[in-house]
PDB file of C-alpha atoms and ligand atoms in Angstrom:
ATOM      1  CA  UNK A 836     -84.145  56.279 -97.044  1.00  0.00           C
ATOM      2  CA  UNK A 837     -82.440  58.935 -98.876  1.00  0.00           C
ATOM      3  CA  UNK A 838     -84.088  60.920-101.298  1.00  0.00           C
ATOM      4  CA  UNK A 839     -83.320  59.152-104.403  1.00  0.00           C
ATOM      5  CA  UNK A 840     -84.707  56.154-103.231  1.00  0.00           C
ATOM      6  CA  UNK A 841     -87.652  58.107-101.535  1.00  0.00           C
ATOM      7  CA  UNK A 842     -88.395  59.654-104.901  1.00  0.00           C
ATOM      8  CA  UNK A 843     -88.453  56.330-107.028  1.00  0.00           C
ATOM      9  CA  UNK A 844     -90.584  54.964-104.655  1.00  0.00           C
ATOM     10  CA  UNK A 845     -93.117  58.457-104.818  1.00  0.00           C
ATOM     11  CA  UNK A 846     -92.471  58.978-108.475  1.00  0.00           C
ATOM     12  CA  UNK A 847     -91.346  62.291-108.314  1.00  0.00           C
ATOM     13  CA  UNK A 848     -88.153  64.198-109.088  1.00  0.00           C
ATOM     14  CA  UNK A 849     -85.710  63.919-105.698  1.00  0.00           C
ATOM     15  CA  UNK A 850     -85.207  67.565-106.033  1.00  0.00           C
ATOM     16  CA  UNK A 851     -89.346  67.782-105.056  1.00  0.00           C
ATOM     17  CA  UNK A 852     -87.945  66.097-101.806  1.00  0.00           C
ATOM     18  CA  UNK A 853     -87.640  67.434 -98.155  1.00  0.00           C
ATOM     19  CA  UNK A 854     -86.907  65.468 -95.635  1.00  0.00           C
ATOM     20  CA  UNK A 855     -87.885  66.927 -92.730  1.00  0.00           C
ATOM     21  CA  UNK A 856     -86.546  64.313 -90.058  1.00  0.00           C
ATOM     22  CA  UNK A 857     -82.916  64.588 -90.099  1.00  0.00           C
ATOM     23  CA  UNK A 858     -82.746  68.246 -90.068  1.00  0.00           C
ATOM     24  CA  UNK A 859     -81.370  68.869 -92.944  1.00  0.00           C
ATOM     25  CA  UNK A 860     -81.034  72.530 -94.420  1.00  0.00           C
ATOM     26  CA  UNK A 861     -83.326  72.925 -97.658  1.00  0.00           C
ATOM     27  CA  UNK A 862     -81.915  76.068 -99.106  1.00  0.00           C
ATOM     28  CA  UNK A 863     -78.629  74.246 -99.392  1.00  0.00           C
ATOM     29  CA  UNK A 864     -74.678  75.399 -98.853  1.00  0.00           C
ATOM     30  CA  UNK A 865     -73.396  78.739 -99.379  1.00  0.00           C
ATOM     31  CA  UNK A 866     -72.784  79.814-103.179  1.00  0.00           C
ATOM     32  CA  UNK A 867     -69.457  80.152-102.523  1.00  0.00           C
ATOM     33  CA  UNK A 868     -68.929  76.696-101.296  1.00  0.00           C
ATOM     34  CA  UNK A 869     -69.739  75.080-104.755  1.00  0.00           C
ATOM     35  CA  UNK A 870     -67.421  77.832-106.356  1.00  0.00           C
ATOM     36  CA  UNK A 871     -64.311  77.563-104.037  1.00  0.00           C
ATOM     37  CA  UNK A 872     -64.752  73.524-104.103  1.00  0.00           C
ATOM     38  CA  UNK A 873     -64.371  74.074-107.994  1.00  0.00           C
ATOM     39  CA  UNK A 874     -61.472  75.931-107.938  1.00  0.00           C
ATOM     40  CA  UNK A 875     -59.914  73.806-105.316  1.00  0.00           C
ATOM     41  CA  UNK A 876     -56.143  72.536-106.435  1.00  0.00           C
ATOM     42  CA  UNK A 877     -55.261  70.535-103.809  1.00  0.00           C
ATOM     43  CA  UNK A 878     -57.628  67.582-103.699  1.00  0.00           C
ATOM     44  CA  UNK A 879     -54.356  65.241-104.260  1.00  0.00           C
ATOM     45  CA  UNK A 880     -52.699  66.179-101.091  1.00  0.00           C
ATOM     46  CA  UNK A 881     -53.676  64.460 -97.217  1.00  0.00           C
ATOM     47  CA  UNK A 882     -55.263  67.065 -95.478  1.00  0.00           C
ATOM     48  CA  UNK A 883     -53.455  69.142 -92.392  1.00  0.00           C
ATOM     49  CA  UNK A 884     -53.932  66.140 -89.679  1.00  0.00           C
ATOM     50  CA  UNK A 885     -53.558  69.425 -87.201  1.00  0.00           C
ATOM     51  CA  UNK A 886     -56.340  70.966 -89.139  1.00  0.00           C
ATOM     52  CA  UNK A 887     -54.088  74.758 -88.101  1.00  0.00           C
ATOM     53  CA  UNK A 888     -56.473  76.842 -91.257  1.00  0.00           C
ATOM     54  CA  UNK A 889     -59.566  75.599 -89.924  1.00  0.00           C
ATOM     55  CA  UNK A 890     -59.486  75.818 -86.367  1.00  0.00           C
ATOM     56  CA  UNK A 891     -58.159  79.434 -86.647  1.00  0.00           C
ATOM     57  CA  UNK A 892     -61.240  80.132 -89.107  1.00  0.00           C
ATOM     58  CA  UNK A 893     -63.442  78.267 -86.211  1.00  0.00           C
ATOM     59  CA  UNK A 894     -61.486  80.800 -83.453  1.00  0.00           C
ATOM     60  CA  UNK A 895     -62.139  83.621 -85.512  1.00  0.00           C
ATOM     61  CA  UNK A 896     -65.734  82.489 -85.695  1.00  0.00           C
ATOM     62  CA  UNK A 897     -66.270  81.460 -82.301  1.00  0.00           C
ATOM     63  CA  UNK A 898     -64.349  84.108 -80.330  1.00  0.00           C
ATOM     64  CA  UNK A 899     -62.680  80.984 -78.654  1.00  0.00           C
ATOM     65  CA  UNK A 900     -58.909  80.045 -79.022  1.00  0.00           C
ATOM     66  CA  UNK A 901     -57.587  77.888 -81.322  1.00  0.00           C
ATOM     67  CA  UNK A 902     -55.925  75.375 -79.067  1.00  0.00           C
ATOM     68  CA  UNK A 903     -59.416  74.870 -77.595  1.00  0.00           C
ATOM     69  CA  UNK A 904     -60.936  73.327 -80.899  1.00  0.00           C
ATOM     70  CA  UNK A 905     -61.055  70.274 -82.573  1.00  0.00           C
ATOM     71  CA  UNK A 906     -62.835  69.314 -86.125  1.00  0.00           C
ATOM     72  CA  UNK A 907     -64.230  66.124 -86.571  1.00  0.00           C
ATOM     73  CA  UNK A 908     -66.043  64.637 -89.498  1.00  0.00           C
ATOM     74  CA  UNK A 909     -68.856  65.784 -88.114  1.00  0.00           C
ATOM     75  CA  UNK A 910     -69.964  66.347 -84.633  1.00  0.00           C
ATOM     76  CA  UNK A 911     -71.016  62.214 -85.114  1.00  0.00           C
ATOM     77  CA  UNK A 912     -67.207  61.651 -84.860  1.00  0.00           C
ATOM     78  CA  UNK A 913     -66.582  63.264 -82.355  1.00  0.00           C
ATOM     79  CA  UNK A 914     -69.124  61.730 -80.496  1.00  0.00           C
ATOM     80  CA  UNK A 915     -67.582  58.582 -80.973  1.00  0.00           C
ATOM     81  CA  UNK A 916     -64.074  60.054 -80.166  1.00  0.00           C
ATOM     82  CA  UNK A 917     -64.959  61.744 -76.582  1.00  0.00           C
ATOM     83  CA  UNK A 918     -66.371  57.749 -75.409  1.00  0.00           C
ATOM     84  CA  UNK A 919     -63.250  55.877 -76.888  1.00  0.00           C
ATOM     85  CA  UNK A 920     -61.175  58.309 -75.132  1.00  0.00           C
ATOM     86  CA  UNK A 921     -63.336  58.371 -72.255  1.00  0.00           C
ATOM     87  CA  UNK A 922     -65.022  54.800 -71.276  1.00  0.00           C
ATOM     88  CA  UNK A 923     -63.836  51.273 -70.539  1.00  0.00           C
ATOM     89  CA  UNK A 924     -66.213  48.266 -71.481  1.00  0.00           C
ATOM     90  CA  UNK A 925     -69.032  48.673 -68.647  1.00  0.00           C
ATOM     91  CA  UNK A 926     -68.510  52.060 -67.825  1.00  0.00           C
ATOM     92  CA  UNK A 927     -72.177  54.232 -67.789  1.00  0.00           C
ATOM     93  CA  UNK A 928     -72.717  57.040 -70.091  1.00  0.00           C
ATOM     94  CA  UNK A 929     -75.976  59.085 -69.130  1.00  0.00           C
ATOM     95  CA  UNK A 930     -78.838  60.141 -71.177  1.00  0.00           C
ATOM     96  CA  UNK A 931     -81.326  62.093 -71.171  1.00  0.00           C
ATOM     97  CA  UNK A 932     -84.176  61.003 -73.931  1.00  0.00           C
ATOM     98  CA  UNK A 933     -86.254  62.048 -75.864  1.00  0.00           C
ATOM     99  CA  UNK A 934     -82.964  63.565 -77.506  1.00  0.00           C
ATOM    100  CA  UNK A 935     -80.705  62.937 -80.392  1.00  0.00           C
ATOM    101  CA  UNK A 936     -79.857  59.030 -81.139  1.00  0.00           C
ATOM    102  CA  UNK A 937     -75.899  58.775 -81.396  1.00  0.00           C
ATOM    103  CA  UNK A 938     -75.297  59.228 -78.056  1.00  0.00           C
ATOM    104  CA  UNK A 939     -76.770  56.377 -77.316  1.00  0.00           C
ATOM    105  CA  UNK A 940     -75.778  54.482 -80.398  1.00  0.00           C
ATOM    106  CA  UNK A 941     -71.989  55.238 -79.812  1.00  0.00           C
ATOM    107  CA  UNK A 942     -72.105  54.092 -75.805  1.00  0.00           C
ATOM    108  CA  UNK A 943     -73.404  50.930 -77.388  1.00  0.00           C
ATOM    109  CA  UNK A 944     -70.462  50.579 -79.852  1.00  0.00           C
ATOM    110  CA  UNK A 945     -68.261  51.569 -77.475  1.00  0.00           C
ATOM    111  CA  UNK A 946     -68.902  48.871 -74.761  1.00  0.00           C
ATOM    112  CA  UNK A 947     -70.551  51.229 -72.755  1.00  0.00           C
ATOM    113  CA  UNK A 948     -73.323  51.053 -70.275  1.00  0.00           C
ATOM    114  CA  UNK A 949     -76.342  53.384 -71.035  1.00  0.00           C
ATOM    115  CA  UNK A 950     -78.660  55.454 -67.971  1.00  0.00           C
ATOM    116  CA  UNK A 951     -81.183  56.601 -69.106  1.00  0.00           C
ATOM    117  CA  UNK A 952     -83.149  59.513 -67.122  1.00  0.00           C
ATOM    118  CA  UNK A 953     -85.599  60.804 -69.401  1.00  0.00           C
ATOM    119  CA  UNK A 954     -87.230  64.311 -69.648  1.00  0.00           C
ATOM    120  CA  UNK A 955     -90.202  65.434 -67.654  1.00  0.00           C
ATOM    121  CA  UNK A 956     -93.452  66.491 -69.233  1.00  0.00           C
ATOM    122  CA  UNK A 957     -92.097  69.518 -69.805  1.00  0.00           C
ATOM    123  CA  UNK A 958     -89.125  67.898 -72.051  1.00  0.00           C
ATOM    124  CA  UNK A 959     -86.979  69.621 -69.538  1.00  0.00           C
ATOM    125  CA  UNK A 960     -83.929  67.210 -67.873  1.00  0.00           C
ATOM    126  CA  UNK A 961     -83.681  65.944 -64.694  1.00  0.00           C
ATOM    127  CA  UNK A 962     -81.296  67.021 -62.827  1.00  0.00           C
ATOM    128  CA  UNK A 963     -81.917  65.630 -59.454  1.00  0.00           C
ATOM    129  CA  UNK A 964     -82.424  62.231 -61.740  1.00  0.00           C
ATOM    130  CA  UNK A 965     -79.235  62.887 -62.888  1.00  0.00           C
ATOM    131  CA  UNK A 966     -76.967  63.773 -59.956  1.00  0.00           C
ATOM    132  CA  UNK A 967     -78.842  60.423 -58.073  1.00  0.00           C
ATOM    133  CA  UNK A 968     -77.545  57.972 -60.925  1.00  0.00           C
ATOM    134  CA  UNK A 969     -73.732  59.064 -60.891  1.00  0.00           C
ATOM    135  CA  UNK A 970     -71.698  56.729 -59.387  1.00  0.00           C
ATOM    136  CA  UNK A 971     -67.470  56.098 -59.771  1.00  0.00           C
ATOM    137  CA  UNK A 972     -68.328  54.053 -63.067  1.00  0.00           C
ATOM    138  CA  UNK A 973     -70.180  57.120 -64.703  1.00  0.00           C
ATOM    139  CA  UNK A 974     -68.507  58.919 -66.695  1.00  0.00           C
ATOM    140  CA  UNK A 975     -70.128  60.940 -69.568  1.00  0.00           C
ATOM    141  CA  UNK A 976     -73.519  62.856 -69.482  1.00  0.00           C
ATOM    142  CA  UNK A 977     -74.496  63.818 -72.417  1.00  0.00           C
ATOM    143  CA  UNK A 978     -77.364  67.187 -72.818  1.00  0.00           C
ATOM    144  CA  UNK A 979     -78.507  68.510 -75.816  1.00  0.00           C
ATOM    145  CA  UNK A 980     -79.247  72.275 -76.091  1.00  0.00           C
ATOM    146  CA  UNK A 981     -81.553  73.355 -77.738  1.00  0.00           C
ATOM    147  CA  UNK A 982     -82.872  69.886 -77.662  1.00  0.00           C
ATOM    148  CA  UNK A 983     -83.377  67.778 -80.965  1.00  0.00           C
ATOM    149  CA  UNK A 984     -86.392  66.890 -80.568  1.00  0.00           C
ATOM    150  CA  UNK A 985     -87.743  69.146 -78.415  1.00  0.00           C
ATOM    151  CA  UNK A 986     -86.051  72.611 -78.598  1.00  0.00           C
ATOM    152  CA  UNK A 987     -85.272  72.918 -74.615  1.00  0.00           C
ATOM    153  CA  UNK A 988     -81.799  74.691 -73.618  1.00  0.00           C
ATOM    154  CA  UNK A 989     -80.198  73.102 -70.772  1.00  0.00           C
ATOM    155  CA  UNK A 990     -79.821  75.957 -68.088  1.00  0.00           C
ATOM    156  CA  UNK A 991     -75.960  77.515 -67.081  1.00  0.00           C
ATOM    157  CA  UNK A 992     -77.167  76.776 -63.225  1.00  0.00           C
ATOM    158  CA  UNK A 993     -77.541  72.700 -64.368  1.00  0.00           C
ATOM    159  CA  UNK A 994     -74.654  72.507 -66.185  1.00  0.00           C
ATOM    160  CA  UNK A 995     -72.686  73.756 -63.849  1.00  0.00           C
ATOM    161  CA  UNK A 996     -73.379  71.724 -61.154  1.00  0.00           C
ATOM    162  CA  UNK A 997     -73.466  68.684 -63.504  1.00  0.00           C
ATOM    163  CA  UNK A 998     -69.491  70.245 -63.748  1.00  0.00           C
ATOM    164  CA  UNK A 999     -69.021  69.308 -60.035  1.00  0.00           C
ATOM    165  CA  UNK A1000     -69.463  65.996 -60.404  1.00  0.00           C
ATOM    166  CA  UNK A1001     -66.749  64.540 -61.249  1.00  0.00           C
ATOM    167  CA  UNK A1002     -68.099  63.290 -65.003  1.00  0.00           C
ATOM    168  CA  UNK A1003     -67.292  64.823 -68.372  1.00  0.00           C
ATOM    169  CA  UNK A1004     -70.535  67.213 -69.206  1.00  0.00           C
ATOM    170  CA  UNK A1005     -70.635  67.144 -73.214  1.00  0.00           C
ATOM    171  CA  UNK A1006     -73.379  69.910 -74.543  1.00  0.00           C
ATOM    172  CA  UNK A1007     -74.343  69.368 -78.034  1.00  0.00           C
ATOM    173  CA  UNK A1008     -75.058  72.794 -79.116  1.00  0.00           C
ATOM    174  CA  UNK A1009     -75.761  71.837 -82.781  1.00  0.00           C
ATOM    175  CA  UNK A1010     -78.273  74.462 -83.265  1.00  0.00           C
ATOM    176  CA  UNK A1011     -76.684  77.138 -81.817  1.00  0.00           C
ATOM    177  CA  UNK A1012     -77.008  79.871 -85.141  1.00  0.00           C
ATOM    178  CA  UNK A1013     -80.886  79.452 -84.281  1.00  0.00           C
ATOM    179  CA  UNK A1014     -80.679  80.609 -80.638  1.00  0.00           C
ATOM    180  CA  UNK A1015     -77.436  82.522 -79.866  1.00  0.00           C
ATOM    181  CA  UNK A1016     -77.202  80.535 -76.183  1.00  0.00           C
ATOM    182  CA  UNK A1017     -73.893  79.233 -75.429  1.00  0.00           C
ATOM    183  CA  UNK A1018     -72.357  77.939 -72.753  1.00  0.00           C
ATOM    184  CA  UNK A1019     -68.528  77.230 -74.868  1.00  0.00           C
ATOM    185  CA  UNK A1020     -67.073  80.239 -73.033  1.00  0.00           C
ATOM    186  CA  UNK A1021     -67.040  77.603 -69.820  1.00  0.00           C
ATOM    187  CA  UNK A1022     -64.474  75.829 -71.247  1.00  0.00           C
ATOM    188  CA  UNK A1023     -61.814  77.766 -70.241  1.00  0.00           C
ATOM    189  CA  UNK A1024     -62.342  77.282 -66.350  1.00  0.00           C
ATOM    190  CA  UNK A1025     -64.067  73.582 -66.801  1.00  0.00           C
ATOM    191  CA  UNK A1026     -61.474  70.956 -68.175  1.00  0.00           C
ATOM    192  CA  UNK A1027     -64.148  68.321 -68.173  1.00  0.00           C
ATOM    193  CA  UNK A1028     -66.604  70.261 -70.330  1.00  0.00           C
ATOM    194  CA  UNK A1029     -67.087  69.920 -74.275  1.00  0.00           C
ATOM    195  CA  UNK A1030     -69.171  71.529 -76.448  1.00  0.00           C
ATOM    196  CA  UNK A1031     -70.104  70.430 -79.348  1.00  0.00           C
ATOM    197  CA  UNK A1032     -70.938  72.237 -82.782  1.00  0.00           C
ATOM    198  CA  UNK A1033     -71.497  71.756 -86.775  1.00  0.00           C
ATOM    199  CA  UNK A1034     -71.671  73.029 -89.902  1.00  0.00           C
ATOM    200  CA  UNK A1035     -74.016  70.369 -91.126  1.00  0.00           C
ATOM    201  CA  UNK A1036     -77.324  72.469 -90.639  1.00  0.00           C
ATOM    202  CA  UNK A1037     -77.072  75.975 -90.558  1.00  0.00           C
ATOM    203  CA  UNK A1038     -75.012  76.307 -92.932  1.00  0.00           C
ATOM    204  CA  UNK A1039     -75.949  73.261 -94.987  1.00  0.00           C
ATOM    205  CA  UNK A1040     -73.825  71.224 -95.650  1.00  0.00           C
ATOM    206  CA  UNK A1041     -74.332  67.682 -93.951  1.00  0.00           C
ATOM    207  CA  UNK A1042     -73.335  66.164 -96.800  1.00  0.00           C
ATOM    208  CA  UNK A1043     -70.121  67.142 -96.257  1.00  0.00           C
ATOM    209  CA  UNK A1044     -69.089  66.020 -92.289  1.00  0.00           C
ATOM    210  CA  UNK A1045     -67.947  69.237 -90.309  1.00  0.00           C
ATOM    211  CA  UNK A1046     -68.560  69.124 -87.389  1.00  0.00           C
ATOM    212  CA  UNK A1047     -66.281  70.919 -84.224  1.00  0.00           C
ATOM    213  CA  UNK A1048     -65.858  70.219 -80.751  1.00  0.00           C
ATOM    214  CA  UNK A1049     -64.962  73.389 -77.904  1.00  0.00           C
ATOM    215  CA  UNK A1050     -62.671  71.965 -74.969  1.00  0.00           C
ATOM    216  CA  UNK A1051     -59.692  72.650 -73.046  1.00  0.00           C
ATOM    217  CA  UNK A1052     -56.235  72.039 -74.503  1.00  0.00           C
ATOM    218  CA  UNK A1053     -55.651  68.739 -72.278  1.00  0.00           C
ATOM    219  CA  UNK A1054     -58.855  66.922 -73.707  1.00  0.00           C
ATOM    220  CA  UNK A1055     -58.087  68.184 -76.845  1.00  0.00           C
ATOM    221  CA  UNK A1056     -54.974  66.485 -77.042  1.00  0.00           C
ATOM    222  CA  UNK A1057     -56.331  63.188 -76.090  1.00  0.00           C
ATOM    223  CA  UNK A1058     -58.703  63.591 -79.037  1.00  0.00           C
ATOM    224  CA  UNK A1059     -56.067  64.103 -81.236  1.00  0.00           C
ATOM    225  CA  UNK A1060     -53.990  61.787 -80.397  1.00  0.00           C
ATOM    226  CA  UNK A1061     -56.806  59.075 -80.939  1.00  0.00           C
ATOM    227  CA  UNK A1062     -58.497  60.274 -84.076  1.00  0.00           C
ATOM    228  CA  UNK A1063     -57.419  59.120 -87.463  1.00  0.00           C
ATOM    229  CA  UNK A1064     -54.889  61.744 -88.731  1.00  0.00           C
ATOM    230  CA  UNK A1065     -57.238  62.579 -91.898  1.00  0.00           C
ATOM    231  CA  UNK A1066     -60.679  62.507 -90.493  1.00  0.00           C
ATOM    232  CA  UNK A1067     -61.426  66.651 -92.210  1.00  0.00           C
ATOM    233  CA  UNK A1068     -61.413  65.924 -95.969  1.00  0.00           C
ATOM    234  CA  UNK A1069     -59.671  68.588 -98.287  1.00  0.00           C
ATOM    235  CA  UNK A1070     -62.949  69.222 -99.248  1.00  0.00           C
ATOM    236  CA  UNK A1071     -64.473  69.683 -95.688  1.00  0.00           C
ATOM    237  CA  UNK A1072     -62.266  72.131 -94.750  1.00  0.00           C
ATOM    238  CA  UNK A1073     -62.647  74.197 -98.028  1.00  0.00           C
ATOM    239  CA  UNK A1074     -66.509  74.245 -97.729  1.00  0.00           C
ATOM    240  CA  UNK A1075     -65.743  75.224 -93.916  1.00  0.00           C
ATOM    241  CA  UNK A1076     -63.322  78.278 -94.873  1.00  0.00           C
ATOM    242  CA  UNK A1077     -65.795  79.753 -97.738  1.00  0.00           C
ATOM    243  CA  UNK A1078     -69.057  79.164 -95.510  1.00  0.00           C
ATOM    244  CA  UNK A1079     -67.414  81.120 -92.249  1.00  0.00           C
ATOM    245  CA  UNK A1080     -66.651  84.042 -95.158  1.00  0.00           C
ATOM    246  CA  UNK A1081     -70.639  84.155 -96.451  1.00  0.00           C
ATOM    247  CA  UNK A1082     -72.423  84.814 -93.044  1.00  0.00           C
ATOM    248  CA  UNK A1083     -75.007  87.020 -93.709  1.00  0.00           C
ATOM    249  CA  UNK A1084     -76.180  85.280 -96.921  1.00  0.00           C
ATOM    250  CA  UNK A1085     -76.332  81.893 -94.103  1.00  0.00           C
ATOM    251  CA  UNK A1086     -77.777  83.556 -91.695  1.00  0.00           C
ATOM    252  CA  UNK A1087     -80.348  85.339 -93.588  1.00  0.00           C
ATOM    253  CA  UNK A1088     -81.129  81.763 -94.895  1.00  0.00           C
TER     254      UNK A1088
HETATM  255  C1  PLP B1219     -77.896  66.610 -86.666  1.00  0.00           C
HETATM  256  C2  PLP B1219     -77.363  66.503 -85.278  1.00  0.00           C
HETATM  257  C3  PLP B1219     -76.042  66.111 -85.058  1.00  0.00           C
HETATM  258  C4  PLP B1219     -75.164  65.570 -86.156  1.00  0.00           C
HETATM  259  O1  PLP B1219     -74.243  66.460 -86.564  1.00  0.00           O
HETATM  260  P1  PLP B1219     -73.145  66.046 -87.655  1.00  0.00           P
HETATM  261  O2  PLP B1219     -72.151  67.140 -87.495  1.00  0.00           O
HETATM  262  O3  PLP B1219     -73.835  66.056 -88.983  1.00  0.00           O
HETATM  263  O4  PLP B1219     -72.590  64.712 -87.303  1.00  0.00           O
HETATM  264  C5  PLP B1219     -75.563  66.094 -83.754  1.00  0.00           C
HETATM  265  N1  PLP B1219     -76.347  66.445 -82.722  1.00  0.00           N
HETATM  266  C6  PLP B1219     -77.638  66.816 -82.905  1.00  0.00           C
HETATM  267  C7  PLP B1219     -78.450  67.199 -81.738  1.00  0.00           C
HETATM  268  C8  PLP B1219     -78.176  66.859 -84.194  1.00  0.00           C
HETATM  269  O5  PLP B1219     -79.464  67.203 -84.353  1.00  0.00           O
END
């Protein structure tokens, strides 16, 4: 429920209100998001369908090229966008629960056949489950690092032999800013590897949808191709720009 209808239901002001399960960010956006989204003058254009001013702000930010990043509205989207690019109706998708719930959702939506090789007790994945399941109908695995729920990185050694098979290996590496791992710097010598980010917790602003995706230029271009021209919102992208110019005050949060 969100928290005006939690709130009714409590009694209390929604401001009193933290909800802890989707991960939201309780100390809120940036100042300088509410103040550049006030002064914004261009609310009645389309936004740039090539999104140019934001994925050079995301380059600048990531150390990664341009060309090599996509925004969606949020990392949800994209998501959605790497299985309609990426499956036919029956094709398997692979993952790796307990983990984040859109992967699975999206295969679903997309036609797509779900394996599931869950965790062992150490929350840690499965490789060797992995590797056994792949077959010429698999095509996506999908590993979360760290982990929602459960905080695990995914190791460089797994992922790149996951990168031999011949599947696309999609790390979600939505809390990044709280570890400083990353494996995006593979994308330049793995064309079937994407890495996922957003701006929807660290630097609070869910609310909002900005989320990116790291991959090389030839995925990339399939993704654009398919996604609907306006999918970062003039407002998106502003909240994006001022955010990557307040660092330390996020990071500190
Ligand atoms: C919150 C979360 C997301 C969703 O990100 P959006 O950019 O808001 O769509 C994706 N992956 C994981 C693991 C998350 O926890």
């Amino acid at each position: 429920e969100s928290p005006a209808v939690l709130a009714q239901t409590a009694g209390i002001d929604s401001r009193q209100i933290i909800r802890l399960n989707a991960n939201e960010n309780p100390y809120g956006p940036s100042p300088k998001v509410k103040e550049s989204l006030g002064k914004c003058e261009t609310y009645h254009i389309y936004p740039d369908a090539y999104q140019h001013t934001a994925r050079k702000a995301l380059a600048n930010y990531t150390g990664l090229p341009a060309e090599d990043i996509l925004v969606g509205s949020g990392s949800d989207e994209l998501i959605d966008l790497l299985l309609r690019a990426t499956i036919d109706p029956g094709d398997k998708v692979i993952n790796c629960p307990p983990t984040f719930g859109m992967y699975s959702f999206s295969t679903y939506v997309n036609g797509g056949t779900l394996l599931s090789v869950p965790r062992n007790h150490e929350f840690e994945v499965n490789l060797d489950g992995i590797k056994k399941v792949i077959d010429d109908k698999t095509k996506i695995v999908f590993l979360t690092s760290p982990n929602n729920p459960t905080g695990n990185l995914v190791s460089r050694d797994t992922v790149l032999d996951l990168l031999d098979e011949n599947i696309l290996v999609v790390i979600d590496e939505t809390y990044f800013e709280f570890c400083q791992q990353t494996l995006a710097p593979l994308v330049e010598s793995h064309p079937n590897l994407v890495v996922l980010r957003t701006m929807s917790k660290w630097a609070g602003l869910a609310g909002l949808r900005i989320g990116y995706g790291i991959m090389a230029p030839d995925m990339l271009s399939m993704l654009m191709d398919i996604k609907q021209p306006y999918n970062m919102n003039v407002a998106a992208e502003v909240a994006l720009i001022s955010s990557l110019s307040d660092l330390p005050y996020l990071k500190s949060n």
